[in-house]
Amino acid sequence: MAELVDEMEELAEAVSESTRALVAQSPEGVGWKALLELGWFELAGEDPRLATGVLGEELGRAALASRALDAAVVHALEQAGAPVVAEQSHAVLYPLPSSPGAGQLFADGSAELDGLFLGGVEPGDKILAFVTDPAGQPAVVRLAPVEPSEVAGLDGADARVRAGRLTGRSAAVLDRLAPEHARLALRTARRALAYQLVGAAEECLRIAVTHVSERHQFGRPIGSYQAVKHRLADVRVAIAAARSVLAGSWDESDQTELTVLVATSLAKKAVQTAVAHGLQVCGGMGFTEEFPLAPLVRRAQFFAPFLGSAAELGMETARLLKACGTAPRISGFGTP
Amino acid sequence: MLDYAEADEVQVLRHRLRALVEEHIPKSYLGAFTDNPNDLEIAQRFSRILGEQRLFALTWPESFGGGGASSWEQTALREEMWAAHEPRGAQYMGLNWIGPVLMRYGNEDQQQRHLPPIAAGDVLWCQGFSEPEAGSDLPALRTKAVREEGGWRIHGQKVWTSYAEMARWCFLLARTGTPESRKDGITVFLVDMEQAEIEVRPIPSMLGRHHINEVYFTGAWVPDRDVLGGINEGWKIVNDVLAFERIGIARYARCDKLLSWAPRALGEAWADLPQGLHQRWAKALVHSRSVRLLAYKVVAAQDQGLLDPADAAAYRIAVTLLDQEVAEVLMDIVGGWGLGTEDTERIFERAVEDHWRYAQASTVASGTLEMQRLALANRLVGKR
């Protein structure tokens, strides 16, 4: 047993190292090809939790653009038998914040779109989109390819996320995925997002700890003051909460979306807490562009409403609980 | 029992100010310090219009170009201006505390030279306090003033200096005592910013252009007539300055305005918001109104010369935390469009995003929240 644990830790360390190296070499972002070359899809086949967790956290720390959410979605769909092939580069069109879908599907099979791509779109990418069907239900469809020139940049937002908006196109819908695959896609995207948020929160905390250890006032490091320490502790608590529920979300006995919903909501809370306290303890420095917090603050703001704000996720959780008529235990608290 | 029903003249003033804002300030105005130079021009023009109508230095004596009004009218002015994204630009610094401090500590020559231009809205001031190694620990400041025939030479560096690029004058703290003299070796200098021995470098930040700067002094000259108060007596002036500064901004007024605006701005989408968000919105509005009452208590006490510094600190803590609470609620209300849209049609969303950024800094600027809490708590437990 101990040997097995050791082996797993070694594997995790090796994966972390190669992922960190990839992130460090990719200032422009991590595309589909880079993920293929990294062997991410094979690893996800063997250990999806390790693959998703390590990649998400490292990308979150770096506040890079990537196709990590798209890759996680396509991989999960492929594993579940949906008609997608991870060997082929895919781009996923996500709903705009506060929208139920990235477009409306009509009875004649056409669709009117308004949604977001993350990490850019390349010629020849296969397109998946989260849309709303004629009955108002969420659905995932495959669309005909999109020309990168059809995708508009997103003004004023976090430029490093390389988000693009596709609007008003009456798209050719190739086919619609099964309802359980649509649910799986959303759950997978949210979980991949949650790992990025946890990574960003960890990085804010690391920056804050470094700053308060180095910055002296009144002849001692400001990290020696209780008021500062308490804030750092609160960030760590928020991150630990998100992590433990995220770990539980991989439990195969947990077939509801509940755990992923709660984990996503806690991850959003964690990064917002980390940003608020990080900015406070880093003082004026924290607000400057030369200081490493700025990209993380923008990323946290960009993702706060993405795939459901904390308030919307809370509503969804309540609806789900009401629908199952019982409150399932969130498992996995014992999982490291 | 305090009664805060507004007197007729205060109501009249509010209507007059709203009419002026309506006439001269575009709906899309979000403050003077954006990437659009027109915004700064708008603020400067508006300041002069207020100056001409004696609405600028409202409570100052008429001999200094003021309006001789009551502190309740002054409060109404602060509220109306802050709610309208401060169309006076960076002028509040001169008005709120540099002017009052000059009235208290300046000699007649200083008052005659400096107060009327502030009252006319003609001149901007900046504040040279913080240094790279002296933030919360302000008495550790190292910028040095060296005595020469007829005046002083300033050497050193200031940081986080708002509006330094456009300011004509700087209210500067420098060391005139020994390096170890801390609070007992600091003097206030009124420094003319237009000299070659001063270099201003903007610091790119989330707060946008013109907001914060580094200022380098390499032998800048201050004649004796521009030393404020006595040599080595600057610290007691600083304490007064900070007291004025901390209660000078009616942040609750913008909070109230943005919260009240939200249902109209969202239209039909308002009803679809999660119930929990409606509750947080209502709670924030209640907090905003209660902070307003706390502000009125402070104004009333200040008016009678009975202001307890603990109350001033409590107000400052409450109003900055309110700013942040409201920022979070509004960001959740606007959803994705708070993340920095440049679509000029989305005025509300842009105002919310702007408010969010500034609110983050409100517990850091002019004394961190931690220092305010310490000051208040030390007073409560009797430690000075």
PDB file of C-alpha atoms in Angstrom, chain A residues 301, chain B residues 82 85 250-262 270 277 279-292 317-335 348-349 351-360 362:
ATOM      1  CA  GLN A 301     -12.867  38.856 -12.345  1.00  0.00           C
TER       2      GLN A 301
ATOM      3  CA  TRP B  82     -19.160  61.836  -5.514  1.00  0.00           C
ATOM      4  CA  HIS B  85     -18.247  60.398 -10.325  1.00  0.00           C
ATOM      5  CA  ALA B 250     -18.963  60.734   0.650  1.00  0.00           C
ATOM      6  CA  ARG B 251     -18.404  57.245  -0.744  1.00  0.00           C
ATOM      7  CA  TYR B 252     -21.810  56.112   0.477  1.00  0.00           C
ATOM      8  CA  ALA B 253     -23.439  58.544  -1.969  1.00  0.00           C
ATOM      9  CA  ARG B 254     -22.100  56.733  -5.034  1.00  0.00           C
ATOM     10  CA  CYS B 255     -22.933  53.367  -3.446  1.00  0.00           C
ATOM     11  CA  ASP B 256     -26.507  54.511  -2.933  1.00  0.00           C
ATOM     12  CA  LYS B 257     -26.756  55.897  -6.444  1.00  0.00           C
ATOM     13  CA  LEU B 258     -25.419  52.754  -8.152  1.00  0.00           C
ATOM     14  CA  LEU B 259     -27.559  50.431  -6.021  1.00  0.00           C
ATOM     15  CA  SER B 260     -30.680  52.494  -6.690  1.00  0.00           C
ATOM     16  CA  TRP B 261     -29.853  52.567 -10.387  1.00  0.00           C
ATOM     17  CA  ALA B 262     -29.445  48.772 -10.699  1.00  0.00           C
ATOM     18  CA  TRP B 270     -33.834  42.411 -12.721  1.00  0.00           C
ATOM     19  CA  LEU B 277     -28.754  38.510  -4.870  1.00  0.00           C
ATOM     20  CA  GLN B 279     -31.404  40.104  -0.610  1.00  0.00           C
ATOM     21  CA  ARG B 280     -27.747  41.137  -0.738  1.00  0.00           C
ATOM     22  CA  TRP B 281     -28.753  44.178  -2.779  1.00  0.00           C
ATOM     23  CA  ALA B 282     -31.335  45.211  -0.175  1.00  0.00           C
ATOM     24  CA  LYS B 283     -28.871  44.648   2.638  1.00  0.00           C
ATOM     25  CA  ALA B 284     -26.214  46.739   0.888  1.00  0.00           C
ATOM     26  CA  LEU B 285     -28.717  49.551   0.432  1.00  0.00           C
ATOM     27  CA  VAL B 286     -29.539  49.447   4.153  1.00  0.00           C
ATOM     28  CA  HIS B 287     -25.820  49.522   4.975  1.00  0.00           C
ATOM     29  CA  SER B 288     -25.326  52.434   2.644  1.00  0.00           C
ATOM     30  CA  ARG B 289     -28.066  54.437   4.366  1.00  0.00           C
ATOM     31  CA  SER B 290     -26.760  53.614   7.836  1.00  0.00           C
ATOM     32  CA  VAL B 291     -23.241  54.686   6.862  1.00  0.00           C
ATOM     33  CA  ARG B 292     -24.776  57.950   5.647  1.00  0.00           C
ATOM     34  CA  ILE B 317     -13.726  51.885   8.366  1.00  0.00           C
ATOM     35  CA  ALA B 318     -17.472  51.597   7.762  1.00  0.00           C
ATOM     36  CA  VAL B 319     -17.489  53.599   4.538  1.00  0.00           C
ATOM     37  CA  THR B 320     -14.580  51.769   2.908  1.00  0.00           C
ATOM     38  CA  LEU B 321     -15.998  48.358   3.807  1.00  0.00           C
ATOM     39  CA  LEU B 322     -19.344  49.529   2.439  1.00  0.00           C
ATOM     40  CA  ASP B 323     -17.613  50.494  -0.800  1.00  0.00           C
ATOM     41  CA  GLN B 324     -16.291  46.939  -1.146  1.00  0.00           C
ATOM     42  CA  GLU B 325     -19.543  45.234  -0.166  1.00  0.00           C
ATOM     43  CA  VAL B 326     -21.424  47.280  -2.746  1.00  0.00           C
ATOM     44  CA  ALA B 327     -18.755  46.592  -5.370  1.00  0.00           C
ATOM     45  CA  GLU B 328     -19.169  42.818  -4.927  1.00  0.00           C
ATOM     46  CA  VAL B 329     -22.970  42.953  -4.994  1.00  0.00           C
ATOM     47  CA  LEU B 330     -23.018  45.140  -8.107  1.00  0.00           C
ATOM     48  CA  MET B 331     -20.444  42.983  -9.892  1.00  0.00           C
ATOM     49  CA  ASP B 332     -22.636  39.941  -9.282  1.00  0.00           C
ATOM     50  CA  ILE B 333     -25.690  41.871 -10.474  1.00  0.00           C
ATOM     51  CA  VAL B 334     -24.157  42.922 -13.790  1.00  0.00           C
ATOM     52  CA  GLY B 335     -22.661  39.459 -14.273  1.00  0.00           C
ATOM     53  CA  PHE B 348     -24.191  51.238 -15.807  1.00  0.00           C
ATOM     54  CA  GLU B 349     -21.920  48.255 -16.330  1.00  0.00           C
ATOM     55  CA  ALA B 351     -19.757  52.512 -13.772  1.00  0.00           C
ATOM     56  CA  VAL B 352     -19.923  49.281 -11.765  1.00  0.00           C
ATOM     57  CA  GLU B 353     -16.582  48.070 -13.088  1.00  0.00           C
ATOM     58  CA  ASP B 354     -15.003  51.433 -12.312  1.00  0.00           C
ATOM     59  CA  HIS B 355     -16.486  51.386  -8.819  1.00  0.00           C
ATOM     60  CA  TRP B 356     -15.155  47.863  -8.229  1.00  0.00           C
ATOM     61  CA  ARG B 357     -11.568  48.802  -9.056  1.00  0.00           C
ATOM     62  CA  TYR B 358     -11.566  51.897  -6.859  1.00  0.00           C
ATOM     63  CA  ALA B 359     -13.298  50.129  -4.014  1.00  0.00           C
ATOM     64  CA  GLN B 360     -10.479  47.577  -3.881  1.00  0.00           C
ATOM     65  CA  SER B 362     -10.170  52.197  -0.651  1.00  0.00           C
TER      66      SER B 362
END
